[in-house]
GROMACS .gro file of C-alpha atoms in nm:
model
  217
    1ALA     CA    1   1.728   2.098   5.075
    2VAL     CA    2   1.808   2.321   5.439
    3LEU     CA    3   2.122   2.511   5.241
    4ILE     CA    4   1.697   2.621   5.048
    5ALA     CA    5   1.553   2.636   5.264
    6ILE     CA    6   1.789   2.886   5.369
    7SER     CA    7   1.785   3.133   5.160
    8VAL     CA    8   1.400   3.146   5.143
    9VAL     CA    9   1.418   3.297   5.516
   10LEU     CA   10   1.702   3.520   5.426
   11GLN     CA   11   1.513   3.664   5.069
   12PHE     CA   12   1.162   3.721   5.272
   13TYR     CA   13   1.300   3.870   5.603
   14LEU     CA   14   1.669   4.018   5.507
   15GLY     CA   15   1.455   4.328   5.457
   16ASP     CA   16   1.275   4.394   5.743
   17LEU     CA   17   1.608   4.259   5.985
   18TYR     CA   18   1.783   4.537   5.740
   19ALA     CA   19   1.582   4.846   5.887
   20LEU     CA   20   1.658   4.728   6.228
   21LEU     CA   21   2.000   4.762   6.208
   22HIS     CA   22   1.925   5.113   6.072
   23VAL     CA   23   1.725   5.203   6.347
   24GLN     CA   24   1.972   4.978   6.582
   25ASN     CA   25   2.282   5.177   6.449
   26MET     CA   26   2.167   5.526   6.413
   27LEU     CA   27   2.122   5.525   6.038
   28ALA     CA   28   1.752   5.518   6.006
   29ALA     CA   29   1.491   5.694   6.210
   30PRO     CA   30   1.192   5.397   6.348
   31GLY     CA   31   0.947   5.422   6.117
   32PRO     CA   32   0.537   5.359   6.157
   33ASP     CA   33   0.620   4.989   6.076
   34PHE     CA   34   0.949   4.960   6.305
   35ILE     CA   35   0.802   4.692   6.547
   36ASN     CA   36   0.615   4.480   6.311
   37GLN     CA   37   0.977   4.507   6.168
   38MET     CA   38   1.136   4.425   6.397
   39THR     CA   39   0.932   4.131   6.506
   40ARG     CA   40   0.949   4.002   6.148
   41GLY     CA   41   1.396   4.065   6.148
   42LEU     CA   42   1.419   3.894   6.467
   43LYS     CA   43   1.191   3.595   6.399
   44GLY     CA   44   1.381   3.494   5.997
   45ASP     CA   45   1.731   3.557   6.194
   46ALA     CA   46   1.652   3.308   6.472
   47ILE     CA   47   1.485   3.019   6.169
   48ALA     CA   48   1.827   3.178   5.956
   49ILE     CA   49   2.052   3.039   6.293
   50VAL     CA   50   1.845   2.729   6.337
   51LEU     CA   51   1.829   2.625   5.942
   52SER     CA   52   2.217   2.651   5.955
   53ILE     CA   53   2.319   2.447   6.306
   54ILE     CA   54   2.077   2.171   6.198
   55GLY     CA   55   2.226   2.190   5.841
   56LEU     CA   56   2.545   2.194   5.954
   57TRP     CA   57   2.539   1.878   6.218
   58VAL     CA   58   2.339   1.685   5.972
   59ILE     CA   59   2.620   1.723   5.753
   60LYS     CA   60   2.940   1.663   5.951
   61LEU     CA   61   2.652   1.314   6.127
   62ASN     CA   62   2.780   1.236   5.709
   63PHE     CA   63   3.117   1.348   5.785
   64LEU     CA   64   3.139   1.060   6.030
   65LEU     CA   65   2.938   0.806   5.825
   66PHE     CA   66   3.124   0.751   5.616
   67PHE     CA   67   3.408   0.784   5.802
   68TYR     CA   68   3.234   0.478   5.954
   69ARG     CA   69   3.256   0.291   5.679
   70ILE     CA   70   3.668   0.278   5.642
   71GLY     CA   71   3.722   0.155   5.976
   72TYR     CA   72   3.435   0.000   6.140
   73GLN     CA   73   3.602  -0.343   6.151
   74ILE     CA   74   3.924  -0.252   6.349
   75LYS     CA   75   3.779  -0.246   6.738
   76SER     CA   76   3.952   0.102   6.836
   77TYR     CA   77   3.862   0.276   6.546
   78LEU     CA   78   3.516   0.123   6.666
   79ILE     CA   79   3.514   0.245   6.956
   80THR     CA   80   3.751   0.657   6.924
   81TRP     CA   81   3.423   0.663   6.623
   82TRP     CA   82   3.100   0.662   6.916
   83VAL     CA   83   3.303   0.865   7.122
   84ALA     CA   84   3.384   1.122   6.846
   85LEU     CA   85   2.975   1.083   6.763
   86VAL     CA   86   2.899   1.103   7.074
   87VAL     CA   87   3.059   1.497   7.176
   88VAL     CA   88   3.004   1.597   6.863
   89MET     CA   89   2.565   1.559   6.841
   90ALA     CA   90   2.619   1.644   7.186
   91CYS     CA   91   2.801   1.982   7.061
   92GLY     CA   92   2.592   2.044   6.849
   93VAL     CA   93   2.248   2.033   7.106
   94VAL     CA   94   2.473   2.265   7.300
   95ASN     CA   95   2.482   2.499   6.995
   96LEU     CA   96   2.073   2.451   6.903
   97GLY     CA   97   2.049   2.586   7.339
   98MET     CA   98   2.248   2.873   7.379
   99VAL     CA   99   2.029   3.013   7.054
  100PRO     CA  100   1.874   3.272   7.242
  101TYR     CA  101   1.555   3.281   7.167
  102ASP     CA  102   1.406   3.477   7.371
  103CYS     CA  103   1.520   3.822   7.273
  104MET     CA  104   1.468   3.685   6.898
  105LEU     CA  105   1.086   3.535   6.913
  106GLY     CA  106   0.999   3.688   7.230
  107SER     CA  107   0.685   3.927   7.343
  108THR     CA  108   0.835   4.341   7.242
  109MET     CA  109   0.820   4.413   7.583
  110HIS     CA  110   1.095   4.169   7.632
  111ILE     CA  111   1.334   4.186   7.367
  112THR     CA  112   1.307   4.591   7.370
  113VAL     CA  113   1.317   4.599   7.749
  114VAL     CA  114   1.556   4.298   7.880
  115CYS     CA  115   1.745   4.218   7.522
  116ALA     CA  116   1.839   4.559   7.506
  117VAL     CA  117   2.094   4.562   7.819
  118GLU     CA  118   2.442   4.620   7.756
  119SER     CA  119   2.475   4.310   8.032
  120ARG     CA  120   2.237   4.128   7.801
  121VAL     CA  121   2.377   4.161   7.446
  122GLN     CA  122   2.735   4.097   7.600
  123LYS     CA  123   2.599   3.737   7.768
  124ILE     CA  124   2.471   3.700   7.395
  125TYR     CA  125   2.803   3.788   7.201
  126ASN     CA  126   2.981   3.547   7.456
  127LEU     CA  127   2.783   3.273   7.454
  128TYR     CA  128   2.770   3.343   7.023
  129ILE     CA  129   3.174   3.311   7.092
  130VAL     CA  130   3.137   2.997   7.337
  131SER     CA  131   2.840   2.873   7.000
  132VAL     CA  132   3.204   2.919   6.753
  133ALA     CA  133   3.394   2.803   7.001
  134ILE     CA  134   3.174   2.419   6.990
  135ASP     CA  135   3.218   2.450   6.630
  136VAL     CA  136   3.497   2.498   6.573
  137LEU     CA  137   3.556   2.108   6.854
  138SER     CA  138   3.382   1.944   6.640
  139ASP     CA  139   3.567   2.032   6.380
  140LEU     CA  140   3.909   1.951   6.502
  141ILE     CA  141   3.750   1.621   6.635
  142ILE     CA  142   3.580   1.561   6.329
  143MET     CA  143   3.926   1.605   6.114
  144ALA     CA  144   4.072   1.457   6.343
  145PHE     CA  145   4.028   1.155   6.530
  146PRO     CA  146   4.041   0.940   6.190
  147ILE     CA  147   4.491   1.117   6.146
  148LEU     CA  148   4.544   0.996   6.425
  149ILE     CA  149   4.373   0.606   6.280
  150VAL     CA  150   4.484   0.599   5.927
  151TRP     CA  151   4.865   0.668   6.066
  152LYS     CA  152   4.840   0.376   6.262
  153THR     CA  153   4.736   0.150   6.007
  154GLY     CA  154   4.957  -0.072   5.798
  155LEU     CA  155   4.844   0.114   5.515
  156ASN     CA  156   5.170   0.257   5.200
  157TRP     CA  157   5.262   0.669   5.211
  158ARG     CA  158   4.996   0.734   4.939
  159GLN     CA  159   4.695   0.603   5.056
  160LYS     CA  160   4.838   0.733   5.453
  161ILE     CA  161   4.846   1.076   5.254
  162VAL     CA  162   4.541   1.054   5.031
  163LEU     CA  163   4.336   1.010   5.328
  164SER     CA  164   4.473   1.324   5.541
  165SER     CA  165   4.446   1.556   5.283
  166VAL     CA  166   4.011   1.350   5.233
  167PHE     CA  167   4.038   1.431   5.611
  168LEU     CA  168   4.220   1.829   5.658
  169LEU     CA  169   3.949   1.906   5.423
  170VAL     CA  170   3.730   2.026   5.735
  171SER     CA  171   4.022   2.238   5.799
  172PHE     CA  172   3.820   2.501   5.554
  173THR     CA  173   3.490   2.522   5.778
  174ILE     CA  174   3.677   2.549   6.090
  175SER     CA  175   3.866   2.884   5.901
  176VAL     CA  176   3.537   3.016   5.848
  177THR     CA  177   3.372   2.929   6.151
  178VAL     CA  178   3.695   3.097   6.299
  179VAL     CA  179   3.569   3.409   6.076
  180ARG     CA  180   3.225   3.377   6.166
  181GLY     CA  181   3.332   3.484   6.543
  182SER     CA  182   3.585   3.682   6.503
  183VAL     CA  183   3.555   4.042   6.664
  184PHE     CA  184   3.766   4.227   6.446
  185GLY     CA  185   3.533   4.106   6.195
  186GLY     CA  186   3.174   4.364   6.307
  187VAL     CA  187   3.002   4.076   6.519
  188TYR     CA  188   3.041   4.288   6.824
  189LYS     CA  189   3.030   4.672   6.775
  190SER     CA  190   3.021   4.981   6.890
  191VAL     CA  191   2.779   5.231   6.784
  192THR     CA  192   2.998   5.561   6.861
  193GLN     CA  193   2.698   5.814   6.892
  194THR     CA  194   2.566   5.663   7.234
  195ASN     CA  195   2.902   5.479   7.319
  196ARG     CA  196   2.677   5.139   7.269
  197GLN     CA  197   2.804   4.788   7.216
  198VAL     CA  198   2.574   4.589   6.907
  199ILE     CA  199   2.545   4.266   6.751
  200ASP     CA  200   2.561   4.261   6.383
  201SER     CA  201   2.302   4.033   6.293
  202SER     CA  202   2.317   4.074   5.933
  203TRP     CA  203   2.746   4.041   5.951
  204MET     CA  204   2.644   3.643   6.222
  205LEU     CA  205   2.384   3.572   5.915
  206PHE     CA  206   2.707   3.566   5.646
  207TRP     CA  207   2.890   3.414   5.761
  208TRP     CA  208   2.695   3.084   5.916
  209TYR     CA  209   2.507   3.100   5.542
  210ILE     CA  210   2.947   3.122   5.426
  211GLU     CA  211   2.987   2.817   5.682
  212PHE     CA  212   2.747   2.607   5.560
  213VAL     CA  213   2.826   2.666   5.165
  214VAL     CA  214   3.205   2.561   5.268
  215CYS     CA  215   3.120   2.297   5.494
  216LYS     CA  216   2.845   2.200   5.214
  217PHE     CA  217   3.075   2.112   4.905
   0.00000   0.00000   0.00000
């Protein structure tokens, strides 16, 4: 349901977001309706990112619930599971809190004056990298703790390898997350005409979506 909702939002707002990016990258001049396009595009960007974070953490929670049923009878496993649950959910709350809502849903004056300053753009990018690190950390916790517990149990080698392989599927999500936050991917790039730095929202949204799809399936 969340994945479909993100697709609908992207289809509805993507034209406005691309219009904003074309002006931002000096590929087009602002039209008479540019302010409205900018407002709609940033609103769609914010909605899609928030939905992506919520959807990803619902999937992470599903992983944890699946792992809970595997070893809830073991006290050490249960304690570790609760610690992992608290940390992973806290990571999700922090990730939601780091979305620059004021530069997406704020007034036109605030967006065009405050959020266009180079230092503010750099701060948003730094927060984005931190959110990627938090995302990876939560995935590593989900992947690591059941593997460590499984290899301490009395299961035979085949069962240990099969279960560990299931847990290691989370690594696919981690790899996509790393790409999403890669400084080489174009998320934070220079506009050569004026040597300004801009954040490529289309890159961010694309990899948020890919991460969600990979995590889901």
